[in-house]
Coordinates of C-alpha atoms in Angstrom, one line a residue:
X1 CA -15.8 27.2 26.4
X2 CA -14.8 26.4 30.9
X3 CA -11.7 28.2 30.3
X4 CA -14.0 30.8 29.4
X5 CA -16.4 30.8 31.7
X6 CA -14.3 30.1 35.0
X7 CA -12.8 33.8 34.2
X8 CA -15.7 35.4 33.9
X9 CA -17.0 34.3 37.3
X10 CA -14.2 35.0 38.8
X11 CA -13.7 38.3 37.8
X12 CA -18.4 39.3 38.7
X13 CA -17.6 36.9 42.5
X14 CA -15.1 40.8 43.0
X15 CA -17.1 43.4 41.7
X16 CA -20.5 45.0 42.9
X17 CA -22.8 47.0 41.7
X18 CA -25.1 50.3 43.1
X19 CA -27.9 50.1 41.5
X20 CA -29.2 54.1 41.6
X21 CA -33.3 54.1 39.7
X22 CA -32.8 58.3 39.4
X23 CA -36.0 59.3 39.8
X24 CA -39.6 57.9 37.3
X25 CA -40.5 61.2 36.3
X26 CA -38.4 65.8 35.8
X27 CA -41.6 67.5 36.3
X28 CA -41.4 71.1 36.2
X29 CA -39.0 73.4 34.1
X30 CA -35.6 72.1 33.0
X31 CA -34.6 75.8 31.8
X32 CA -31.4 77.2 32.4
X33 CA -32.8 79.5 35.6
X34 CA -33.5 79.4 39.4
X35 CA -36.8 78.8 40.3
X36 CA -37.7 76.6 37.1
X37 CA -35.8 73.3 37.4
X38 CA -37.3 70.8 39.6
X39 CA -36.8 67.4 38.8
X40 CA -37.6 64.4 40.9
X41 CA -34.5 61.9 42.6
X42 CA -35.5 58.2 44.1
X43 CA -33.3 55.0 43.7
X44 CA -34.8 51.7 43.0
X45 CA -33.5 48.2 42.8
X46 CA -30.5 49.5 44.8
X47 CA -28.1 45.9 45.6
X48 CA -24.7 45.4 45.9
X49 CA -24.5 42.0 43.9
X50 CA -23.3 38.3 44.3
X51 CA -19.8 39.2 46.0
X52 CA -19.1 38.4 49.3
X53 CA -15.0 39.3 49.4
X54 CA -16.7 43.5 49.2
X55 CA -18.6 45.6 51.7
X56 CA -20.4 48.5 51.3
X57 CA -21.8 50.4 54.1
X58 CA -22.2 54.7 54.6
X59 CA -20.0 57.0 57.1
X60 CA -22.1 59.0 59.3
X61 CA -22.2 61.2 61.6
X62 CA -25.8 61.8 61.9
X63 CA -27.5 57.8 62.6
X64 CA -29.7 57.9 59.5
X65 CA -31.4 54.3 60.7
X66 CA -33.3 54.1 63.3
X67 CA -37.0 55.2 64.3
X68 CA -38.4 54.9 60.1
X69 CA -41.8 53.3 59.6
X70 CA -42.8 52.3 56.8
X71 CA -46.3 53.6 55.8
X72 CA -48.2 51.2 57.9
X73 CA -47.1 52.7 61.2
X74 CA -44.1 49.8 60.2
X75 CA -39.8 49.0 61.6
X76 CA -38.1 49.9 59.5
X77 CA -34.9 47.5 58.4
X78 CA -32.6 49.1 56.4
X79 CA -30.2 45.9 56.9
X80 CA -27.3 48.3 58.4
X81 CA -25.0 46.6 61.1
X82 CA -23.0 50.7 62.5
X83 CA -19.5 50.2 63.4
X84 CA -17.7 52.9 65.6
X85 CA -14.2 52.3 64.1
X86 CA -11.7 55.0 64.5
X87 CA -14.1 57.9 65.6
X88 CA -16.1 57.7 62.8
X89 CA -19.6 55.5 62.8
X90 CA -20.1 53.7 59.6
X91 CA -23.3 51.4 58.8
X92 CA -22.5 48.4 56.4
X93 CA -24.0 46.5 54.5
X94 CA -23.6 42.3 54.4
X95 CA -21.1 41.2 53.2
X96 CA -22.3 40.1 49.1
X97 CA -25.9 42.1 49.7
X98 CA -26.1 45.8 49.4
X99 CA -26.7 49.1 50.4
X100 CA -31.2 48.9 49.3
X101 CA -33.2 51.4 48.2
X102 CA -34.1 52.4 51.5
X103 CA -31.0 52.4 52.6
X104 CA -29.6 55.4 50.2
X105 CA -32.9 57.0 50.8
X106 CA -33.0 57.2 54.7
X107 CA -30.0 58.8 54.0
X108 CA -30.1 61.3 51.6
X109 CA -33.1 61.3 52.9
X110 CA -32.4 63.2 56.5
X111 CA -29.4 64.6 55.8
X112 CA -31.7 67.4 53.3
X113 CA -30.4 66.1 49.4
X114 CA -32.8 65.4 46.3
X115 CA -34.6 62.9 47.7
X116 CA -38.3 63.5 46.4
X117 CA -37.7 66.7 45.8
X118 CA -36.5 69.0 43.3
X119 CA -33.2 67.7 41.1
X120 CA -31.5 71.0 39.7
X121 CA -29.6 71.6 37.0
X122 CA -25.9 72.8 38.5
X123 CA -22.2 74.0 37.6
X124 CA -19.0 73.3 38.7
X125 CA -18.1 76.2 36.1
X126 CA -14.9 76.0 34.9
X127 CA -13.1 71.9 36.5
X128 CA -10.2 70.3 35.3
X129 CA -9.2 66.7 36.6
X130 CA -8.2 67.2 41.1
X131 CA -9.8 70.1 41.2
X132 CA -11.8 70.9 44.5
X133 CA -15.2 70.4 44.2
X134 CA -18.3 72.9 44.0
X135 CA -21.3 72.8 43.0
X136 CA -22.8 76.6 41.6
X137 CA -26.6 76.9 41.5
X138 CA -28.2 77.3 37.7
X139 CA -28.0 81.5 36.6
X140 CA -30.5 84.4 36.9
X141 CA -32.2 85.3 33.5
X142 CA -30.4 88.6 32.9
X143 CA -27.0 87.5 35.4
X144 CA -23.8 86.5 33.5
X145 CA -22.3 84.1 36.8
X146 CA -24.4 82.5 39.6
X147 CA -21.2 83.2 42.1
X148 CA -23.8 81.2 44.6
X149 CA -22.7 77.7 45.5
X150 CA -26.2 75.4 45.0
X151 CA -27.9 73.4 48.5
X152 CA -27.5 70.1 49.0
X153 CA -30.7 70.1 48.3
X154 CA -30.3 70.3 44.7
X155 CA -28.1 66.8 44.3
X156 CA -27.4 63.8 45.8
X157 CA -23.5 62.7 48.1
X158 CA -22.7 59.5 49.2
X159 CA -20.1 59.0 51.2
X160 CA -19.5 55.2 51.0
X161 CA -17.2 53.3 52.8
X162 CA -15.9 49.7 51.5
X163 CA -13.9 46.7 53.5
X164 CA -12.2 43.8 51.2
X165 CA -12.5 40.2 52.7
X166 CA -10.5 37.1 51.1
X167 CA -10.9 33.5 51.9
X168 CA -7.9 32.6 52.6
X169 CA -7.1 35.2 54.9
X170 CA -8.1 36.2 58.2
X171 CA -9.9 40.2 58.8
X172 CA -10.1 43.0 56.2
X173 CA -7.4 43.4 54.0
X174 CA -5.0 46.4 53.8
X175 CA -4.2 49.0 50.3
X176 CA -6.9 47.2 48.6
X177 CA -8.1 49.4 45.8
X178 CA -11.4 49.8 45.0
X179 CA -12.2 51.2 40.9
X180 CA -15.4 51.9 39.3
X181 CA -16.3 49.7 36.5
X182 CA -19.4 50.5 35.2
X183 CA -22.3 53.5 34.8
X184 CA -25.1 54.1 32.7
X185 CA -26.6 56.2 32.2
X186 CA -30.5 55.6 30.6
X187 CA -33.6 57.0 29.9
X188 CA -36.4 55.8 30.6
X189 CA -38.4 55.3 27.6
X190 CA -36.1 54.5 24.7
X191 CA -35.9 57.9 23.8
X192 CA -35.0 61.1 26.1
X193 CA -31.7 62.6 26.6
X194 CA -32.0 64.3 30.2
X195 CA -29.7 61.5 31.5
X196 CA -26.8 62.9 29.3
X197 CA -26.4 65.5 31.2
X198 CA -25.8 63.6 34.3
X199 CA -23.0 63.7 36.0
X200 CA -20.8 62.0 39.0
X201 CA -18.1 63.4 41.0
X202 CA -15.9 60.8 42.9
X203 CA -13.0 62.0 45.5
X204 CA -11.4 59.1 46.9
X205 CA -7.9 57.4 46.5
X206 CA -6.3 60.5 45.7
X207 CA -8.0 60.8 42.8
X208 CA -10.3 63.8 42.0
X209 CA -12.3 63.4 38.8
X210 CA -15.3 63.9 37.0
X211 CA -17.2 61.1 34.9
X212 CA -20.1 61.1 32.3
X213 CA -21.9 58.1 33.1
X214 CA -23.8 58.8 30.1
X215 CA -20.7 58.1 26.9
X216 CA -20.4 54.1 28.8
X217 CA -17.8 52.3 27.8
X218 CA -16.0 53.6 24.4
X219 CA -16.9 56.9 24.8
X220 CA -13.4 59.6 25.2
X221 CA -12.5 61.5 27.5
X222 CA -14.1 65.2 26.4
X223 CA -15.0 69.1 28.8
X224 CA -19.0 70.4 28.5
X225 CA -18.1 74.2 28.0
X226 CA -19.6 76.4 30.4
X227 CA -20.0 79.2 28.5
X228 CA -22.2 80.9 25.5
X229 CA -25.5 82.7 24.8
X230 CA -29.0 81.2 26.7
X231 CA -32.4 82.2 26.0
X232 CA -33.1 81.8 30.0
X233 CA -36.3 83.7 29.6
X234 CA -38.2 81.7 26.9
X235 CA -38.9 84.0 24.4
X236 CA -37.4 83.0 21.7
X237 CA -34.2 85.1 21.2
X238 CA -30.9 84.8 23.1
X239 CA -31.2 86.8 26.4
X240 CA -29.9 90.9 26.3
X241 CA -29.3 93.9 28.9
X242 CA -29.5 96.8 27.1
X243 CA -29.3 96.2 24.3
X244 CA -26.5 94.1 24.5
X245 CA -26.2 90.2 23.7
X246 CA -25.2 88.6 27.0
X247 CA -22.4 85.9 27.4
X248 CA -22.5 84.0 30.4
X249 CA -21.1 81.5 31.8
X250 CA -17.0 81.5 32.7
X251 CA -14.8 82.6 29.2
X252 CA -12.2 83.9 27.9
X253 CA -11.6 86.5 25.1
X254 CA -13.5 88.9 23.6
X255 CA -16.1 89.7 21.0
X256 CA -17.5 92.0 18.3
X257 CA -21.6 92.2 18.6
X258 CA -22.9 92.8 15.8
X259 CA -26.5 95.3 15.2
X260 CA -29.3 93.3 14.4
X261 CA -31.5 95.3 11.3
X262 CA -34.6 92.7 11.8
X263 CA -34.7 89.2 13.5
X264 CA -32.0 86.6 11.8
X265 CA -33.4 82.8 11.9
X266 CA -32.7 80.3 14.4
X267 CA -28.5 81.2 14.8
X268 CA -26.2 78.4 16.4
X269 CA -23.8 80.2 18.0
X270 CA -23.5 77.5 20.6
X271 CA -22.1 74.9 17.9
X272 CA -25.3 72.3 19.9
X273 CA -26.3 70.9 16.1
X274 CA -29.7 70.8 17.2
X275 CA -32.3 72.4 13.9
X276 CA -35.0 73.7 17.1
X277 CA -35.0 77.1 19.4
X278 CA -34.2 75.7 23.4
X279 CA -32.5 77.3 26.2
X280 CA -29.1 77.2 23.7
X281 CA -30.2 77.9 20.4
X282 CA -32.1 80.6 19.9
X283 CA -32.2 83.9 18.0
X284 CA -30.4 87.1 17.7
X285 CA -33.3 89.9 17.9
X286 CA -34.0 92.7 15.7
X287 CA -32.8 96.0 17.0
X288 CA -29.7 94.0 19.6
X289 CA -26.0 93.7 19.3
X290 CA -26.1 89.8 18.9
X291 CA -22.4 87.9 18.6
X292 CA -22.9 85.8 15.1
X293 CA -22.2 81.5 15.0
X294 CA -20.7 83.0 11.7
X295 CA -18.1 86.2 13.3
X296 CA -15.3 85.3 16.2
X297 CA -16.3 84.3 19.4
X298 CA -14.9 84.3 22.9
X299 CA -13.7 80.6 24.2
X300 CA -15.8 79.3 26.8
X301 CA -13.6 77.3 29.7
X302 CA -14.7 74.1 30.1
X303 CA -15.5 71.6 32.8
X304 CA -13.5 68.4 31.9
X305 CA -15.3 64.9 32.1
X306 CA -13.7 61.1 32.1
X307 CA -15.1 58.9 30.6
X308 CA -15.0 54.5 32.0
X309 CA -12.4 53.9 29.8
X310 CA -10.5 56.4 31.1
X311 CA -10.7 56.1 34.1
X312 CA -10.5 51.6 34.5
X313 CA -8.3 49.6 35.0
X314 CA -6.5 47.3 33.3
X315 CA -7.6 43.7 33.5
X316 CA -5.6 40.4 32.9
X317 CA -8.1 37.3 33.8
X318 CA -9.6 39.9 37.5
X319 CA -5.4 41.1 37.9
X320 CA -6.8 45.1 38.3
X321 CA -3.9 47.7 38.0
X322 CA -3.8 51.3 36.8
X323 CA -6.7 52.8 36.2
X324 CA -7.7 55.2 38.7
X325 CA -9.6 53.4 41.6
X326 CA -11.4 55.7 43.9
X327 CA -11.1 54.3 47.0
X328 CA -8.4 52.0 48.7
X329 CA -8.4 50.4 51.8
X330 CA -6.4 51.3 54.6
X331 CA -4.4 49.6 57.2
X332 CA -4.1 48.5 60.6
X333 CA -7.0 46.2 62.1
X334 CA -9.6 47.3 60.3
X335 CA -9.0 48.8 56.9
X336 CA -11.4 51.2 55.3
X337 CA -12.1 52.7 52.3
X338 CA -13.6 55.4 51.5
X339 CA -14.9 57.6 48.6
X340 CA -17.7 60.5 47.9
X341 CA -19.7 59.9 45.4
X342 CA -21.7 63.0 44.0
X343 CA -23.9 63.2 41.7
X344 CA -25.8 66.3 40.3
X345 CA -27.0 67.5 36.5
X346 CA -24.8 69.6 34.3
X347 CA -27.0 72.8 33.7
X348 CA -24.6 73.2 30.4
X349 CA -25.3 70.2 28.7
X350 CA -27.3 70.5 26.1
X351 CA -29.8 68.2 26.3
X352 CA -30.2 69.9 29.6
X353 CA -33.8 71.8 27.9
X354 CA -37.6 72.0 27.6
X355 CA -38.5 69.5 26.5
X356 CA -36.7 66.9 28.7
X357 CA -39.9 67.5 30.8
X358 CA -41.7 64.0 32.6
X359 CA -39.0 62.4 31.1
X360 CA -36.9 59.3 33.5
X361 CA -33.7 57.6 33.4
X362 CA -31.6 56.0 35.6
X363 CA -28.1 55.1 36.9
X364 CA -26.2 52.5 37.8
X365 CA -22.8 51.9 38.4
X366 CA -20.3 48.9 39.6
X367 CA -17.9 48.6 41.6
X368 CA -14.8 45.9 41.0
X369 CA -11.6 44.6 43.1
X370 CA -8.9 42.0 42.5
X371 CA -9.8 38.8 42.6
X372 CA -8.2 36.6 45.4
X373 CA -3.8 35.9 44.1

């Protein structure tokens, strides 16, 4: 027992938790189209945890820490120290402390990101590990795809910076990898499903990938289909134009539509597994040529995602290796590791539907470094 406890403590002191409480509620509608997606994004209880060896900060060319006042007009101290290193400005929390809710809110608010604004369903379109990251605006009913890049006000992007120090060594340690070892996306009420649509894009240490945090530590890497039939105008039928149903998104191949003489029952062309009408599951309209689930359909392209299981390092009693580090500290007198973490909602996820209006969700991230050897 004492030996096991010692190993657990050794690991916990190497980790840091960034807890992002993402808005207690979603207002408006979550159908996949412009101007009708609403979600408030906030950060609550944010902390870094117990590590005295891992320090976290934000790299920013804009000073987001000055002239901040609380509701009573008193100055707000974010607990950050500004340092200019290699010509870049960093705002570090004290070693072993965290980026508090106020610090993160101040940054994303100053940058015009999705804090107390609209967190909108977006999409990368097709995506594979290593691809450059770009988000596109939500679809509009009647238009098969979206080519407009999403505004920063629709999601959140944090340029994180890390430093590592060990008790037996002077200064900060170079060539030290930092891993993302825990990510939990959960619903606030324990019943809603909107958290399943959350995605995190990581760009750091030469690794670029999308993480699906809702699948936990045992979930398998997979992909979200980014094409299909949709009922965006909520009339109870798959959208159609000029007498033929519209295939939205990115796909390969073609399909032959069939004419419907009467309205069809709900037809799960997109393979949602549901049994009630949503944006992704609807009826075929009489007099319109449509694509039946029982007939050959196009091949949707996919946005591939990783899970904790697929990016995790090997852990030998706190000695970590392999996996996909999100940052690696550099060299020189003051080595820093950087990673950009972008948090958004994937509009093609089947959980992004109207029944989730008013539901809340939380996102928690934990970073970890090697124990001192």
